[in-house]
CSV table of C-alpha atoms in Angstrom, one decimal:
chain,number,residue,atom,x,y,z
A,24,UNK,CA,-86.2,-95.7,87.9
A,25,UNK,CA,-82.4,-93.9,87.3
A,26,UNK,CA,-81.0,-97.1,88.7
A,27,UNK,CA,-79.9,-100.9,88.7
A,28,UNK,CA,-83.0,-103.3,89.9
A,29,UNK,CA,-81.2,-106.2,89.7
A,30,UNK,CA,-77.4,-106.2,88.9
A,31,UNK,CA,-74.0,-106.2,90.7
A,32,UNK,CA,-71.3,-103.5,91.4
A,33,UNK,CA,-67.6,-104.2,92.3
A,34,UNK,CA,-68.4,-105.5,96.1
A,35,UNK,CA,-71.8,-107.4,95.6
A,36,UNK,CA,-74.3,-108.9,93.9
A,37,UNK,CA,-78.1,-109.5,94.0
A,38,UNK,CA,-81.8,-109.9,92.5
A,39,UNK,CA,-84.6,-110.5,93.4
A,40,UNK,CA,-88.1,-112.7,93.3
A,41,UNK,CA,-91.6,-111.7,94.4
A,42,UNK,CA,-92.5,-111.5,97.9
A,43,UNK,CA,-96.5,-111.3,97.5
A,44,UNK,CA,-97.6,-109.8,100.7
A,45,UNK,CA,-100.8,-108.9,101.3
A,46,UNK,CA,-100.6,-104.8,101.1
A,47,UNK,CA,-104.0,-103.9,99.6
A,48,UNK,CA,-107.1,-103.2,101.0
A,49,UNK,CA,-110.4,-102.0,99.4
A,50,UNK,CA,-112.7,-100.3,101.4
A,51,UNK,CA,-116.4,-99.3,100.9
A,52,UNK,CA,-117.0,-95.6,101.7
A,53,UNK,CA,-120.4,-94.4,102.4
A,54,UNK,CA,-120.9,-90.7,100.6
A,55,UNK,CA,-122.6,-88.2,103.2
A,56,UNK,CA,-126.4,-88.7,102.3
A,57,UNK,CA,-126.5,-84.8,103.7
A,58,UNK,CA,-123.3,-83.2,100.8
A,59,UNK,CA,-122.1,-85.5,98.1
A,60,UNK,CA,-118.9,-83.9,98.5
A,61,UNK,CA,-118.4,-85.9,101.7
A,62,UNK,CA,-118.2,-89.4,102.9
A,63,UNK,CA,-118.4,-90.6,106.5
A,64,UNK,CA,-115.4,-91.7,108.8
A,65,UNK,CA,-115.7,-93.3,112.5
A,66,UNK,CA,-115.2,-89.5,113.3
A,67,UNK,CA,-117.9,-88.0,111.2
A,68,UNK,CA,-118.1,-86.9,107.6
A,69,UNK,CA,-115.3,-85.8,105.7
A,70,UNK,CA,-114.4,-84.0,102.6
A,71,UNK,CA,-113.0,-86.3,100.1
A,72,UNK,CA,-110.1,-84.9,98.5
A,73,UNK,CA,-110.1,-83.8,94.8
A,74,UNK,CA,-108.6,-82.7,92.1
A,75,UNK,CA,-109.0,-82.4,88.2
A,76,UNK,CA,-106.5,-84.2,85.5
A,77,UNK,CA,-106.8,-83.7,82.0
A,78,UNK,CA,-106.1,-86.8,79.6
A,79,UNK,CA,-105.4,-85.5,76.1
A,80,UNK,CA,-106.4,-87.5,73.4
A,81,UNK,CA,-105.0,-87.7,69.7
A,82,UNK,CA,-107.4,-85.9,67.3
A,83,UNK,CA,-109.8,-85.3,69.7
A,84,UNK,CA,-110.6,-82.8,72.8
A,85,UNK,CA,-109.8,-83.1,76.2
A,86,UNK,CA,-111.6,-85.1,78.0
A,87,UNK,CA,-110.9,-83.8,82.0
A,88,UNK,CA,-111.8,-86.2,85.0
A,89,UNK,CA,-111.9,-85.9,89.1
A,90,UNK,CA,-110.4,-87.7,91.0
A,91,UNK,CA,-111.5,-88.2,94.5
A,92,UNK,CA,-109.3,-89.9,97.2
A,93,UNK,CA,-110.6,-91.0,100.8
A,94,UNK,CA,-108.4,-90.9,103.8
A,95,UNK,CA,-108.0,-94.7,102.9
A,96,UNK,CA,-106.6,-94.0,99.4
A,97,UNK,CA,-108.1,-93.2,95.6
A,98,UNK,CA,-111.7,-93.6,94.7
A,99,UNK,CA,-111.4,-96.6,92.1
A,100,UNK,CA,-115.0,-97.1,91.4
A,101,UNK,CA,-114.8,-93.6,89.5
A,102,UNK,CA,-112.8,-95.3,87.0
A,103,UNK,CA,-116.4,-97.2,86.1
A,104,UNK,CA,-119.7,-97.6,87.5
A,105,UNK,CA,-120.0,-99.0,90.8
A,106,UNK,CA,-123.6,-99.4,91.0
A,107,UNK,CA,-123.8,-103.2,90.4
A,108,UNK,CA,-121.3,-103.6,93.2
A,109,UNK,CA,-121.8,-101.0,95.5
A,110,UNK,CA,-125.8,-101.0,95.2
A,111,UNK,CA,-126.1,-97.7,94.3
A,112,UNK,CA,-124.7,-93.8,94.5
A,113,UNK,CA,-124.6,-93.9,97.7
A,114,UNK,CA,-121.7,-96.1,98.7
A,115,UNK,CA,-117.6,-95.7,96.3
A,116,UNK,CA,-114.7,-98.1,96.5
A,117,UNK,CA,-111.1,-97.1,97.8
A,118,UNK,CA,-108.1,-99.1,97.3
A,119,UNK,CA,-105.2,-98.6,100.1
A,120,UNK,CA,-102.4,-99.8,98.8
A,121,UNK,CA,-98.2,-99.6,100.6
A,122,UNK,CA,-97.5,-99.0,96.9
A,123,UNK,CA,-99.3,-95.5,96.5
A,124,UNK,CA,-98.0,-93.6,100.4
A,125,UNK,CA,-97.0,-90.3,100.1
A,126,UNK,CA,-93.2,-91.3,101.4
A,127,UNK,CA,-92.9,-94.2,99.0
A,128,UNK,CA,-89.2,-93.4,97.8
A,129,UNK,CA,-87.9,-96.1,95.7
A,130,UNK,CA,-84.8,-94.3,94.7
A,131,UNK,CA,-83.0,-93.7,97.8
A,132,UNK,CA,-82.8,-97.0,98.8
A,133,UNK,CA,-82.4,-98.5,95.4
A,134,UNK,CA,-79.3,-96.4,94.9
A,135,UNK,CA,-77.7,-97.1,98.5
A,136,UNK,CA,-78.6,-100.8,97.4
A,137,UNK,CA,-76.6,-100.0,94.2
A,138,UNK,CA,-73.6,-98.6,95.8
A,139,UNK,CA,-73.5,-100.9,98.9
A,140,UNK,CA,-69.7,-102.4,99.6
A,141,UNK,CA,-70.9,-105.5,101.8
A,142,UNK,CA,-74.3,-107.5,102.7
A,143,UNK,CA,-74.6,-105.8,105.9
A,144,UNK,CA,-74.7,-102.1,104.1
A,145,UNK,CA,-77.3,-103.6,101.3
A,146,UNK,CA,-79.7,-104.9,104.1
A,147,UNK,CA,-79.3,-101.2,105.8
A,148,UNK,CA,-80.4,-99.6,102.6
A,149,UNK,CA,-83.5,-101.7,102.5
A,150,UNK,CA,-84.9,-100.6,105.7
A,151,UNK,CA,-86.2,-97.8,104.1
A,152,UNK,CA,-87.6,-99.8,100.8
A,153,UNK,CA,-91.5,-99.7,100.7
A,154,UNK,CA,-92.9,-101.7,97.8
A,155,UNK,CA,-93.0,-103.5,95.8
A,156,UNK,CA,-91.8,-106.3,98.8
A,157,UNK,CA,-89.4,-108.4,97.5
A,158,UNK,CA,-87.3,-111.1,98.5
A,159,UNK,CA,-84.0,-109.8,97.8
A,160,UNK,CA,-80.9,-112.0,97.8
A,161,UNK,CA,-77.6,-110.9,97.8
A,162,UNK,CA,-73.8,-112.1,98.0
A,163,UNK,CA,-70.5,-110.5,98.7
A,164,UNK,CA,-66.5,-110.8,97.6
A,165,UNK,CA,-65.8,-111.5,101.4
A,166,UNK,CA,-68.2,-114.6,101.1
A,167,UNK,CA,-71.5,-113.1,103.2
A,168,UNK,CA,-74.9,-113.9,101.8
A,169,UNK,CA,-78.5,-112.6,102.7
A,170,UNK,CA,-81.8,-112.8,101.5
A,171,UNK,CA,-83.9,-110.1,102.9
A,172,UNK,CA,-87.9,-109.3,102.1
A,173,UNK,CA,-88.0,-106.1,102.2
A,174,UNK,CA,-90.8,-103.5,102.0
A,175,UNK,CA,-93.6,-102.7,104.1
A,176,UNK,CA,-96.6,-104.7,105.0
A,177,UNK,CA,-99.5,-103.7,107.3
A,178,UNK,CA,-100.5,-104.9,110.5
A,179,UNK,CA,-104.3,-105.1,110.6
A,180,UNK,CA,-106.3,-105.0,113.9
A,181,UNK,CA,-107.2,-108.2,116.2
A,182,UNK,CA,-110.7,-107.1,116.1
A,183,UNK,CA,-110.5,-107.0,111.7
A,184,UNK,CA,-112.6,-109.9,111.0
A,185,UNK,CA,-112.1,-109.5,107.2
A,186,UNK,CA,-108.0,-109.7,107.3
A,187,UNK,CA,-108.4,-107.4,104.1
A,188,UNK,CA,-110.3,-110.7,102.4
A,189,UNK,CA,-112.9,-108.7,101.5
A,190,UNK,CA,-113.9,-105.2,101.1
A,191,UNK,CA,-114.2,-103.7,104.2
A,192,UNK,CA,-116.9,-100.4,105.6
A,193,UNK,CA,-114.6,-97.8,105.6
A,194,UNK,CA,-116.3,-96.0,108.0
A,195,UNK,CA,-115.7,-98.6,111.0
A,196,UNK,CA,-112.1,-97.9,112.6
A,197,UNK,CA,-111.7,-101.8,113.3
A,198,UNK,CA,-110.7,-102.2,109.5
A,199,UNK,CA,-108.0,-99.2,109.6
A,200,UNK,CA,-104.7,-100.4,109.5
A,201,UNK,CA,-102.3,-100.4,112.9
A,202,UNK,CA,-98.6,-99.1,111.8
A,203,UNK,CA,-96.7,-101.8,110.0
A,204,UNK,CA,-94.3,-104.5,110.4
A,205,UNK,CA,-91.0,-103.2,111.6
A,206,UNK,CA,-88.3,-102.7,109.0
A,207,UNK,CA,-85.9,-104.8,110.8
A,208,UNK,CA,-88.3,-108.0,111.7
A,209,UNK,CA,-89.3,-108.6,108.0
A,210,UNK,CA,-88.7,-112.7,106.8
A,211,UNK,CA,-84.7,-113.0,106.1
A,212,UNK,CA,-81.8,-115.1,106.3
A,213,UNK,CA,-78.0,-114.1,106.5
A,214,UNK,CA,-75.3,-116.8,106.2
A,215,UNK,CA,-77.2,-120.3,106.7
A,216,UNK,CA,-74.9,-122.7,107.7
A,217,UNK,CA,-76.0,-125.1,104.1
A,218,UNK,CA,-74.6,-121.9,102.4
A,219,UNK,CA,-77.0,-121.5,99.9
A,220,UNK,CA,-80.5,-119.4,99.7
A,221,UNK,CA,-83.3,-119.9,97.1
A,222,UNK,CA,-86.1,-118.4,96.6
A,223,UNK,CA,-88.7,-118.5,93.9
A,224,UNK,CA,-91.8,-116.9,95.5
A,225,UNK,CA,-92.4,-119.6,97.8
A,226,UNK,CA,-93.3,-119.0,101.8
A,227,UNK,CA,-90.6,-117.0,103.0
A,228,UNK,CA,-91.6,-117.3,106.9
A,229,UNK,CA,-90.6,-120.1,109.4
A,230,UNK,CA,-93.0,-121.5,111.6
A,231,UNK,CA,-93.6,-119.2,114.5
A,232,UNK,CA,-92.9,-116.0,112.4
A,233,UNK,CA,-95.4,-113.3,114.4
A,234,UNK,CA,-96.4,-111.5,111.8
A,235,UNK,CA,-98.9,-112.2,109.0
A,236,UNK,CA,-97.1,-111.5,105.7
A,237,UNK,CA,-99.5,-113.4,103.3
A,238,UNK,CA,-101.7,-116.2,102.6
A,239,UNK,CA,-101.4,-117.1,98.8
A,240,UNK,CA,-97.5,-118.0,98.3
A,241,UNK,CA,-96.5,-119.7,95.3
A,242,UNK,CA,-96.2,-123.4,95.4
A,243,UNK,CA,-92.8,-123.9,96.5
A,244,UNK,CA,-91.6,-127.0,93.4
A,245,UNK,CA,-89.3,-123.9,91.6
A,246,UNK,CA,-87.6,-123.3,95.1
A,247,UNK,CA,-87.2,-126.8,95.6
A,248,UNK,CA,-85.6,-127.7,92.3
A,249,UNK,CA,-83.0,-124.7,92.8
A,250,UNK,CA,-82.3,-126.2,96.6
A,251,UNK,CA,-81.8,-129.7,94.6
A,252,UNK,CA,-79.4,-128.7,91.8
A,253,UNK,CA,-77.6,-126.8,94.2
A,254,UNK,CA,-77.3,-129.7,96.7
């Protein structure tokens, strides 16, 4: 992107490590038995949306490919067949994915992260920061330091007994996703009292945390060797 991932400018500093939150869902969409062109939805069949790409190849013709998307996401399966999987025709695989919404802007907030004068503005700018999540740790001249996972993470429904473990029938409204966790009650910490933060993609949530981020952290030995140098 036409900015600074990780860097510093005259006011602050920061970087970042891997969050690895739990944003992807695939989900099993069952094609309209009555118009292939469709697939069904806890409303009813729907059109899936298309559209045709060309992918040029060197020496060779065109070679042009639909692509269909649900109202879940793209149609992956297309990509190969999905009849060992899927059982047949009759049935594609979508991916939802924080990564691929329509108003995922990585550049606005990346450059109001860039040209932030304190800690407080840099956390500002990341309230509007989608993926990838990251933990992102930051320090100013005045002293302040912050480390806030930013991005946005799904909240999935009581009644979801899959918790996006496994493919999910897109065509039951349990699996849909409910909103998302709010910008400003991601995991952070400003200005611990040990004043220090590390992080090396280990659990970023305290006990109690109300909102389920992930469930496959890294083990936390980097973290902890960081913490003990420092100490």
């Amino acid at each position: 992107m036409p900015g600074l991932v990780l860097g510093q400018n005259e006011q602050l500093a920061w970087g970042f490590t891997n969050t690895g939150p739990d944003v992807q869902d695939l989900y099993i969409e069952a094609i309209d038995p009555q118009d292939p062109k469709r697939y069904r939805t806890p409303q009813g069949s729907e059109a899936f949306e298309t559209r045709t790409e060309t992918i040029r190849v060197k020496g060779a013709a065109d070679v042009p490919i639909t692509v269909r998307r649900t109202r879940h996401g793209p149609v992956i399966s297309d990509a190969g067949t999905a009849d060992d999987v899927l059982g047949g025709p009759s049935h594609v695989l979508a991916l939802h994915w924080t990564a691929l919404d329509p108003d995922n802007d990585a550049i606005s907030p990346a450059l109001a992260m860039q040209s932030a004068p304190t800690v407080d503005a840099f956390i500002e700018a990341t309230r509007s920061w989608v993926a990838p999540m990251q933990n992102m740790v930051v320090a100013d001249r005045s002293g302040r330091i912050a480390m806030v996972a930013a991005g946005r993470v799904p909240l999935r429904k009581p009644a979801n007994d899959l918790h996006g473990r496994a493919p999910a029938p897109g065509w039951d409204a349990r699996y849909d996703w409910d909103g998302f966790v709010p910008a400003a009650e991601t995991p952070r910490e400003i200005d611990p009292d040990r004043g220090f933060i590390a992080t090396a993609n280990q659990r970023v949530t305290a006990p109690g945390y109300p909102y389920f981020i992930s469930s496959d952290w890294a083990l936390p030995y980097r973290q902890q060797r960081i913490e003990q140098l420092l100490q």
